[in-house]
XYZ file of C-alpha atoms in Angstrom:
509
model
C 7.218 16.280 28.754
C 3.880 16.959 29.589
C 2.072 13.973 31.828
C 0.048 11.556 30.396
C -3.258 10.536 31.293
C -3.418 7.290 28.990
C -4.109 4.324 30.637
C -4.262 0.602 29.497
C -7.122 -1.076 27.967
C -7.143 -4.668 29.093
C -9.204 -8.042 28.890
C -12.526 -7.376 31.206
C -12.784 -3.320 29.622
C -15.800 -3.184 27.624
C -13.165 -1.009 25.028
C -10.800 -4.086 24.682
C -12.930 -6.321 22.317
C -13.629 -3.242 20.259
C -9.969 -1.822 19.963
C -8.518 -5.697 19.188
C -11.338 -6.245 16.318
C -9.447 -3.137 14.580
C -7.785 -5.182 12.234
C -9.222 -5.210 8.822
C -8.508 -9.506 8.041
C -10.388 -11.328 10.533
C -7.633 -14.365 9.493
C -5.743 -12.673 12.160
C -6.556 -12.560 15.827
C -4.820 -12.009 18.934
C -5.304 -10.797 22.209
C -2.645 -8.750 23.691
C -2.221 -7.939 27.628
C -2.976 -4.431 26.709
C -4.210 -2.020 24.578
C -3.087 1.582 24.547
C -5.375 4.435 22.630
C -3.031 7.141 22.624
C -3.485 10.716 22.055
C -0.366 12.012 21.799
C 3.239 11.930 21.368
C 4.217 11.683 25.056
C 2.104 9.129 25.742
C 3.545 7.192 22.983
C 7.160 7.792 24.782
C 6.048 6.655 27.887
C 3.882 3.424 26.576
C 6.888 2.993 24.680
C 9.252 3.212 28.144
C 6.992 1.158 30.388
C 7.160 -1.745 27.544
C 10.776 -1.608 26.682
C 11.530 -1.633 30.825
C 9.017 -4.738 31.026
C 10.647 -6.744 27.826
C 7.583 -6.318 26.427
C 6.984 -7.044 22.409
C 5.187 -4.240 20.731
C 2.887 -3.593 17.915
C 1.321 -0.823 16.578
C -1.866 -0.011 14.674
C -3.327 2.829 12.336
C -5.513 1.821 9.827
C -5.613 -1.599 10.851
C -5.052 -2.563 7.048
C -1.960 -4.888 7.674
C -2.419 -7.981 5.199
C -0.554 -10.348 7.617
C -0.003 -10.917 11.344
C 2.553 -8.204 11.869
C 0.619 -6.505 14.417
C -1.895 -9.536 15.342
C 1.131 -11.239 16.407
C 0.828 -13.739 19.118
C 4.616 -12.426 20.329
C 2.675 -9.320 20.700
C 2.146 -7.892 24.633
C 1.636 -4.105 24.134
C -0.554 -2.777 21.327
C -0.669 0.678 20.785
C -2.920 1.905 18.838
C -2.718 5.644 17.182
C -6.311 5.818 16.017
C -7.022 8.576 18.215
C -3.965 10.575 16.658
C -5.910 12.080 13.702
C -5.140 15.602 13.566
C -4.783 16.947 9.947
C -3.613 20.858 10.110
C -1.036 23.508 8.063
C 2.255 23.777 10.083
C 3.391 27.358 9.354
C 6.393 26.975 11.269
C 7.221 24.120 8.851
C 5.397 25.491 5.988
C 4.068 22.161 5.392
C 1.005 19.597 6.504
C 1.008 18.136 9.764
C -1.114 14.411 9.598
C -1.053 12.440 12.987
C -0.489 8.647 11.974
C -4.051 7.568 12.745
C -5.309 9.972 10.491
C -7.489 7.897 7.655
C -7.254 9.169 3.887
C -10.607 9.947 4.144
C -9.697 12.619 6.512
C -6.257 13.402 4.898
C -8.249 14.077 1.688
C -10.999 16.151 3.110
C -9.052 18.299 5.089
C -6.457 19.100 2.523
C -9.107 19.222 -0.432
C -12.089 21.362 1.677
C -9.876 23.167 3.789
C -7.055 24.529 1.049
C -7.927 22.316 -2.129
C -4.982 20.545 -2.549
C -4.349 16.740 -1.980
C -1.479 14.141 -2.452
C -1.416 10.613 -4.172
C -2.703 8.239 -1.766
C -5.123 5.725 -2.668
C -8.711 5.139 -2.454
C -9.502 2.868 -0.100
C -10.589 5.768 2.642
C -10.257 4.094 6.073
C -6.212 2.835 5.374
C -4.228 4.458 8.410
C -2.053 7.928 6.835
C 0.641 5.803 9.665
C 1.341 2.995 7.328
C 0.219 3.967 4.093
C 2.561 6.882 3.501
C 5.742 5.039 4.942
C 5.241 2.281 2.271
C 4.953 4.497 -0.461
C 1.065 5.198 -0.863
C 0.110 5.525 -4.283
C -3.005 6.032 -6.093
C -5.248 7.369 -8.649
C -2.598 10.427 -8.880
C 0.668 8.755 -8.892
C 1.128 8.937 -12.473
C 0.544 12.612 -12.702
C 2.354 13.462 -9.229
C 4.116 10.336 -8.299
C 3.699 8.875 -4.836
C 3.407 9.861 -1.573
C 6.692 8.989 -0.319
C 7.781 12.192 -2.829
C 5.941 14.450 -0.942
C 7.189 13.829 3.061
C 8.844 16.750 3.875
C 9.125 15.215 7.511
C 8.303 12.521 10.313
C 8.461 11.963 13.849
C 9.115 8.833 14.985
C 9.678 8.041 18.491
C 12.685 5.777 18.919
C 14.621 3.394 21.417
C 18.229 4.199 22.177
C 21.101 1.634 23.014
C 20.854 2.285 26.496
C 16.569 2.583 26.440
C 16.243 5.739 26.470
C 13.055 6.512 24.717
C 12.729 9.604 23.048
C 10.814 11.422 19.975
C 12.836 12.463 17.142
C 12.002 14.851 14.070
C 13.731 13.941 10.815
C 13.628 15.757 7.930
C 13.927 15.969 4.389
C 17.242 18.485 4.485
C 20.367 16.272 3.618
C 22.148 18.277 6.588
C 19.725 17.316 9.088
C 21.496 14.679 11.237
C 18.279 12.626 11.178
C 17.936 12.278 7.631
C 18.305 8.938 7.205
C 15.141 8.232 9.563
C 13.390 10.553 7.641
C 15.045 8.826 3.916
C 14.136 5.400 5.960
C 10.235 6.474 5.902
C 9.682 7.288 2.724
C 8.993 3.696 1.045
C 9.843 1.202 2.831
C 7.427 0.467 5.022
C 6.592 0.765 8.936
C 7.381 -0.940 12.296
C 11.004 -1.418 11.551
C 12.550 1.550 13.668
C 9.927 3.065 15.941
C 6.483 4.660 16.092
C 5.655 7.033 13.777
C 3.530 9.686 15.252
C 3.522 12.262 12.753
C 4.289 13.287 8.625
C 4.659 16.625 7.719
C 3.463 17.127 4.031
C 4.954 20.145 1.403
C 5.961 19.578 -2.239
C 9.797 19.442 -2.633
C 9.031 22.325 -4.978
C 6.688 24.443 -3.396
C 8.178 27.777 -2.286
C 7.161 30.679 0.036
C 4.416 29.704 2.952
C 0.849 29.816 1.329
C -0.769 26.054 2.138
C -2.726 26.290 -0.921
C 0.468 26.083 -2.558
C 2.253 23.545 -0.815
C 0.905 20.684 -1.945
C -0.751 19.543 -5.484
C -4.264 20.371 -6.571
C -6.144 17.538 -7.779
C -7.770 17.826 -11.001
C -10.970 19.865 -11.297
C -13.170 17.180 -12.758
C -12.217 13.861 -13.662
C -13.372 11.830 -16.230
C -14.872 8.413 -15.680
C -15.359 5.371 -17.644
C -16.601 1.882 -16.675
C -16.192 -0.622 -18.746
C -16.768 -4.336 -19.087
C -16.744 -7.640 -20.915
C -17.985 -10.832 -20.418
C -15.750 -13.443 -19.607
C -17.102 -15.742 -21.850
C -15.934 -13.210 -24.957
C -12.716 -13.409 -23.433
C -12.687 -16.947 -22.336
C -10.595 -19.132 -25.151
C -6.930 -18.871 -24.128
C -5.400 -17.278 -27.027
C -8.103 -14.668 -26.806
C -7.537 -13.715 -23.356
C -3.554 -13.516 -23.926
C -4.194 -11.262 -26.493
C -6.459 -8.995 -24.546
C -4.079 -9.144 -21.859
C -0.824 -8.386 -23.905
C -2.602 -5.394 -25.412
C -3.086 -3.825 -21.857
C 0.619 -4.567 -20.915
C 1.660 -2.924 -23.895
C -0.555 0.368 -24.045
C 1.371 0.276 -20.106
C 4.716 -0.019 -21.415
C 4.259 2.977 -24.373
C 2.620 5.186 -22.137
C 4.117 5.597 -19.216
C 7.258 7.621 -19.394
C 7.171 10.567 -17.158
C 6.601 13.199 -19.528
C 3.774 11.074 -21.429
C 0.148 13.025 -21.865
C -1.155 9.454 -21.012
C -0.130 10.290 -17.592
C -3.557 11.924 -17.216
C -4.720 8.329 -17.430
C -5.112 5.788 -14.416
C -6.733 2.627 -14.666
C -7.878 -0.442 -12.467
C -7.900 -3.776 -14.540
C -9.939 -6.592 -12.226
C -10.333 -9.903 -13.742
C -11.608 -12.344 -11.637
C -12.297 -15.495 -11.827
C -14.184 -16.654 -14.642
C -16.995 -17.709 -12.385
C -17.415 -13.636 -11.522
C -18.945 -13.644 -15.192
C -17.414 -9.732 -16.014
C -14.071 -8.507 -16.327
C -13.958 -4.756 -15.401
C -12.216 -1.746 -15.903
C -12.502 1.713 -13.940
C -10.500 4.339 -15.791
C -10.120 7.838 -14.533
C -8.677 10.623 -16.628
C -8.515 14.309 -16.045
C -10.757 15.665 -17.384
C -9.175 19.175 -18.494
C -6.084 17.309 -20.179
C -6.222 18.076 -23.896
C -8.009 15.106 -25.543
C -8.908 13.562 -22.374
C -12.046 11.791 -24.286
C -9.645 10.321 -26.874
C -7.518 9.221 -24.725
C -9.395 6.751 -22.937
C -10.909 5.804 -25.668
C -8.098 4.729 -27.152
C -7.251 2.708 -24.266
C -9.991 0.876 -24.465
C -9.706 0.855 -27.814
C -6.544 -0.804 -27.986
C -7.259 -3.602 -25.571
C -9.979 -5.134 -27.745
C -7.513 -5.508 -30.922
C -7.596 -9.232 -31.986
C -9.852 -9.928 -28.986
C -13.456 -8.533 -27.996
C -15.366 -5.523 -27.865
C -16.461 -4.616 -24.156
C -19.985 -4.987 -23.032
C -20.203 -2.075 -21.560
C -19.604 1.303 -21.475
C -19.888 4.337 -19.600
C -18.935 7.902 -19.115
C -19.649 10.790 -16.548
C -17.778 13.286 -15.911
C -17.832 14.229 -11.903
C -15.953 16.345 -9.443
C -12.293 15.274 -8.296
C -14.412 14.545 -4.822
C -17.060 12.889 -6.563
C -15.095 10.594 -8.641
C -12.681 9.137 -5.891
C -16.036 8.783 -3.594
C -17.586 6.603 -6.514
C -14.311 4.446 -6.795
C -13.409 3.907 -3.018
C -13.332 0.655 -1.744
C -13.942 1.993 1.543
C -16.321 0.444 3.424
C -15.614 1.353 6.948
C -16.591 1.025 9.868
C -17.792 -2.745 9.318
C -17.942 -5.656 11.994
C -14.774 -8.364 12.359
C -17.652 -10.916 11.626
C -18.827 -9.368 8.494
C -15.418 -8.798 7.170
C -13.950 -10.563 3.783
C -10.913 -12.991 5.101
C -8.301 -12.134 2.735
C -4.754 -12.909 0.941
C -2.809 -10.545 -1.458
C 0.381 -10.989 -3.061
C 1.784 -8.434 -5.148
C 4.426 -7.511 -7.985
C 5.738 -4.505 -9.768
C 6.065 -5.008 -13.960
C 8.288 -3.718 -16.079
C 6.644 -4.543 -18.977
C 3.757 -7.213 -19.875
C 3.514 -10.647 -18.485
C 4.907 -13.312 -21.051
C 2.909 -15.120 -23.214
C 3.766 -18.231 -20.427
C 2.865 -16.076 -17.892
C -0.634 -14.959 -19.548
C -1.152 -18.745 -20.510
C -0.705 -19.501 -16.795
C -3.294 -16.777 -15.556
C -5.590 -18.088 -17.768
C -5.563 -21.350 -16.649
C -5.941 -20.278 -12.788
C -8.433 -18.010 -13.681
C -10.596 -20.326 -15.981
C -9.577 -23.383 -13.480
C -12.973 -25.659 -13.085
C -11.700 -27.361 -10.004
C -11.991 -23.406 -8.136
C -14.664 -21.912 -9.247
C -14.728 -19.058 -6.326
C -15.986 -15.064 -7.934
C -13.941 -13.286 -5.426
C -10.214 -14.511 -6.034
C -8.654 -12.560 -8.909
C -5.826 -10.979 -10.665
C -5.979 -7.180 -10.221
C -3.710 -4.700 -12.931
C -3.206 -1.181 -11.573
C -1.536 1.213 -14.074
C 1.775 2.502 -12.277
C 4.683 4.399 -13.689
C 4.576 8.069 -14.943
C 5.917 10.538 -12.705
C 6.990 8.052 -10.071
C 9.414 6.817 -12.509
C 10.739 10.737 -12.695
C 12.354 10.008 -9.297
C 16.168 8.104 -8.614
C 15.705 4.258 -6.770
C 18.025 5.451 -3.585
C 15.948 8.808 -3.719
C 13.757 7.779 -1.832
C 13.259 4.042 0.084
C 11.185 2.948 -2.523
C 13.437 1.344 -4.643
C 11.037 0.679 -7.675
C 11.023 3.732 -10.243
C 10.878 2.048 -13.734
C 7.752 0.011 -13.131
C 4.430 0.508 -15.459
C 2.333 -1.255 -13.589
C 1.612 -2.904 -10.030
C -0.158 -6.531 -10.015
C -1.903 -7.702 -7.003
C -2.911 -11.452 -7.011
C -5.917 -11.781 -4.281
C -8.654 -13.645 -2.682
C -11.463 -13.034 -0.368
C -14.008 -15.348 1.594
C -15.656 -15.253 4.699
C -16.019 -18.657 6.436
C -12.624 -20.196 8.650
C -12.837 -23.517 7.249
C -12.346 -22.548 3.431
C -8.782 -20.750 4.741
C -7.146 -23.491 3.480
C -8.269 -24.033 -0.196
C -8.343 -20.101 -0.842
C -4.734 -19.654 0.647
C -3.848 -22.536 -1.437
C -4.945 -21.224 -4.867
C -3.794 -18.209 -4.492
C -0.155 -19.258 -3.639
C -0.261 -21.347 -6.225
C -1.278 -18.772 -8.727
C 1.560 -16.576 -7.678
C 4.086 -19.115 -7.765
C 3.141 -20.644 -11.013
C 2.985 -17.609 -12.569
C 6.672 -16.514 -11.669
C 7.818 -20.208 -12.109
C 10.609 -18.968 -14.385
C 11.722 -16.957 -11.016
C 11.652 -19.428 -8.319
C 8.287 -18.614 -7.536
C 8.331 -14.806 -6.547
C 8.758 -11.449 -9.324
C 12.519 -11.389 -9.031
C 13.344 -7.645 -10.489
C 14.432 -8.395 -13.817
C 13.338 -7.339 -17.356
C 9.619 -8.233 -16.775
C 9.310 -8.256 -12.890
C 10.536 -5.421 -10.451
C 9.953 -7.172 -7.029
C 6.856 -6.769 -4.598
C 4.959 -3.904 -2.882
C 6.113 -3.306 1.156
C 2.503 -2.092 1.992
C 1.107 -5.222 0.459
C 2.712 -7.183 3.036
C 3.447 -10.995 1.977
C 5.026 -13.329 4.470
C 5.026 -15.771 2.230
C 8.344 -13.838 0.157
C 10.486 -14.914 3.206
C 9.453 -18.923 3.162
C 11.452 -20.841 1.212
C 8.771 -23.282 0.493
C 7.066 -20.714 -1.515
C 10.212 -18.559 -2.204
C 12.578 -20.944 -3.837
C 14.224 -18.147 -5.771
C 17.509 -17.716 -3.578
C 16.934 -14.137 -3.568
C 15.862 -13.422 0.185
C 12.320 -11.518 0.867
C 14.153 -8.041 1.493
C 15.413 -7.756 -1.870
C 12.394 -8.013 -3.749
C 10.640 -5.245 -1.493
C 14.135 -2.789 -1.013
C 16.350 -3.989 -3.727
C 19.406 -2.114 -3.340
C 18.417 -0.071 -0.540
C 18.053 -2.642 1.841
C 22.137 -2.211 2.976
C 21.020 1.559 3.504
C 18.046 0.480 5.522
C 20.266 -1.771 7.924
C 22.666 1.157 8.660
C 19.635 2.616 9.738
C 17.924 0.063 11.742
C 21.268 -0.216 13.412
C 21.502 3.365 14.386
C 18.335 4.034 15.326
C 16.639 0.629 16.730
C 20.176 -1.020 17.788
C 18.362 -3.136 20.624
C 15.626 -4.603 17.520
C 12.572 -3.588 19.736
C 10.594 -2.481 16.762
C 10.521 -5.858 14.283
C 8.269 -8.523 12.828
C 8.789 -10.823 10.100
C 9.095 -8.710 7.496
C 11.120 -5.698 9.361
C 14.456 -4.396 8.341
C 17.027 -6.472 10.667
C 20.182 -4.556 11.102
C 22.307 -8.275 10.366
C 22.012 -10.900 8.583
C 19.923 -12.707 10.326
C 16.234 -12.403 10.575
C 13.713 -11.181 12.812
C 10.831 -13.562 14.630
């Protein structure tokens, strides 16, 4: 090992207010005893030593795009943070991508696209951490045409704690006779900070043969086709109007999203806000060369106005695969903690559309006089497609027959409206999965929750009042899988927070 010239940032260092402000939800802020910008994998082994020797609780950061306090955890002492780790290369010894965990998408993207022009199916929002985002299962506006990142981690390197603390960096890969597979199998959906600090993915389609890069990976389409469209809330405003509208998009989702469907050249973003936001909008993106790619969005949109409205708007370019993600991001980094949006997101996979209950009950929250705030809303993101081409216990991600992913969300930017906004959107979630104890318990319509939209709220029983615990609606079945793992390879629990994989019964703090 090669020594290390890292050094800790602490209170007093004019660095420290800037590397602690990281964190992308100024709801969350805490000041740990130090601060560690590393630059490589040895100095993540011995940061990693000098904290396990001290008892020290660790976090670390990427992206900085956790939605709760995992890593702005007052238990925290040591935060290391990889942001300096962003290295984006071709491996030829592993004939696959090398991305360093604090590696943004932006940069993931523009060094795959520019440099070989190939990509994966991440998402849009360009500053998220490649750390986090691909251990979750990262998906995007490609996932229904190439399924999700998690498909696509050939390997990762993940520096561990032994029983005895011995710290050490370990390479697992995607070869069932590796004897690290299951780290690698453990990092490819369910999420981070459960076993260790990743440090580094290696990227190669599971089909791609021979050694040329440009091969390796996916190319994204050549041009992509992209319509905005819009109606007023008022056209949509009387309930059994807006249930309509809404069961139309839920069923379009359910028909077209088998994996071998054409409509698979289709993504789309549904945000309805409240109705105080005055529009409801939709961002559709379609590849452009598919045969019929025109028709096919319009019969999209099409099909959502039956026995409801016809959109306000509408409009069509046709841009670059560059262009058109550039014009969609909701990147909007680097931006000060005090200019930041608090925020709260919940999340939930469907099977198939919302009830008719359900609808009525979105409706109600969304239309709701009493809270009449533009920026909380109910966000549809069409899912399904090729990720549904791959087996549950494939991969970690345990959802594979879902059409669609639901966010439920709020944003606001002064302290003292925390608690009303927190308040309507838990509400909102729990009302709307009533039927369920108040959280999308996988069954016919529901499929659980999303890891990398991490919800705290899933493992309190004043909001969860299901009696089906947190971890099964973000693993399902794979959560006994993920505890042989967590045993093996964190046995001491140095890596946890409250949503981490324990490897008992009981939970972590």
């Amino acid at each position: 090992m090669t020594a290390s010239t890292t050094s800790a940032v602490v209170p007093g260092d004019p660095r420290y207010e800037d590397l602690i402000r990281r964190g992308h939800n100024p709801r969350f802020a805490h000041r740990p005893g130090e601060v560690h910008p590393v630059r490589s994998t040895d100095e993540v082994v011995r940061v990693v030593a000098d904290a396990v020797r001290a008892g020290r609780r660790i976090a670390v950061r990427s992206g900085g795009h956790c939605g709760e306090d995992l890593v702005d955890n007052p238990a925290v002492q040591v935060l290391i943070d990889v942001s300096q780790m962003s290295h984006v290369d071709f491996d030829h010894e592993r004939r696959a991508f090398m991305v360093e965990a604090g590696a943004t998408m932006e940069q993931v993207y523009r060094t795959l696209y520019f440099g070989w022009g190939v990509t994966v199916p991440g998402g849009v929002c360009l500053s998220v951490g490649a750390g986090g985002h691909f251990g979750g299962g990262g998906f995007g506006a490609l996932s229904r045409s190439l399924g999700t990142v998690a498909e696509y981690i050939e390997a990762v390197e993940v520096v561990v704690v032994d029983d005895d603390g011995e710290v050490r960096a370990v390479v697992a890969t995607r070869d069932p006779k590796d004897p690290h597979h299951d780290l690698w199998w453990a990092h490819t959906g369910a999420g981070s900070g459960s076993l260790g600090v990743v440090t580094r993915y290696w990227l190669r389609s599971a089909t791609a043969t021979g050694d040329d890069p440009a091969r390796s990976l996916p190319a994204p389409p050549s041009a992509i086709q992209c319509d905005l469209v819009m109606w007023d809330w008022p056209d949509l405003a009387a309930q059994d109007v807006f249930v309509r509208f809404m069961a139309n998009h839920g069923e379009w989702s359910e028909r077209n999203s088998d994996p071998d469907s054409a409509a698979t050249a289709l993504h789309s973003v549904l945000m309805i806000p409240h109705q105080s936001a005055g529009k409801i909008v939709l961002d559709v993106q379609t590849d452009a060369s598919a045969p019929g790619a025109e028709k096919l969005a319009d019969d999209f949109v099409d099909a959502l106005a039956v026995g409801a409205a016809e959109p306000s708007l509408r409009i069509r370019a046709v841009r670059s695969w560059w262009q058109g993600m550039l014009a969609t991001t909701v990147s909007k980094d680097p931006i000060p903690q005090d200019a930041q949006s608090r925020a709260k997101v919940k999340s939930g996979y469907l099977r198939r559309s919302f009830t008719d209950d359900q609808l009525a009950t979105v409706h109600a929250h969304l239309t709701a006089e009493g809270y009449a705030h533009p920026e909380a809303y109910l966000c549809l993101v069409s899912y399904g497609g090729k990720v549904n081409a791959v087996a549950p216990e494939a991969t970690s991600l345990a959802q594979r027959d879902s059409v669609l992913k639901v966010l439920f969300g709020v944003n606001w930017t002064q302290s003292d409206e925390d608690d009303s906004h927190l308040r309507w959107v838990r509400e909102f979630y729990r009302d709307v999965y009533r039927e369920t104890g108040g959280v999308p318990v996988p069954g016919e319509v529901s499929d659980g929750a999303y890891i990398n939209y991490a919800d705290a709220d899933l493992a309190d029983p004043a909001w969860n009042t299901s009696g089906v615990p947190w971890h099964a609606l973000y693993h399902k079945e794979n959560y006994a899988r993920l505890q042989q793992v967590k045993a093996r390879w964190d046995p001491n629990d140095v890596f946890r927070h409250r949503l981490s994989v324990h490897a008992t019964a009981e939970e972590s703090s």
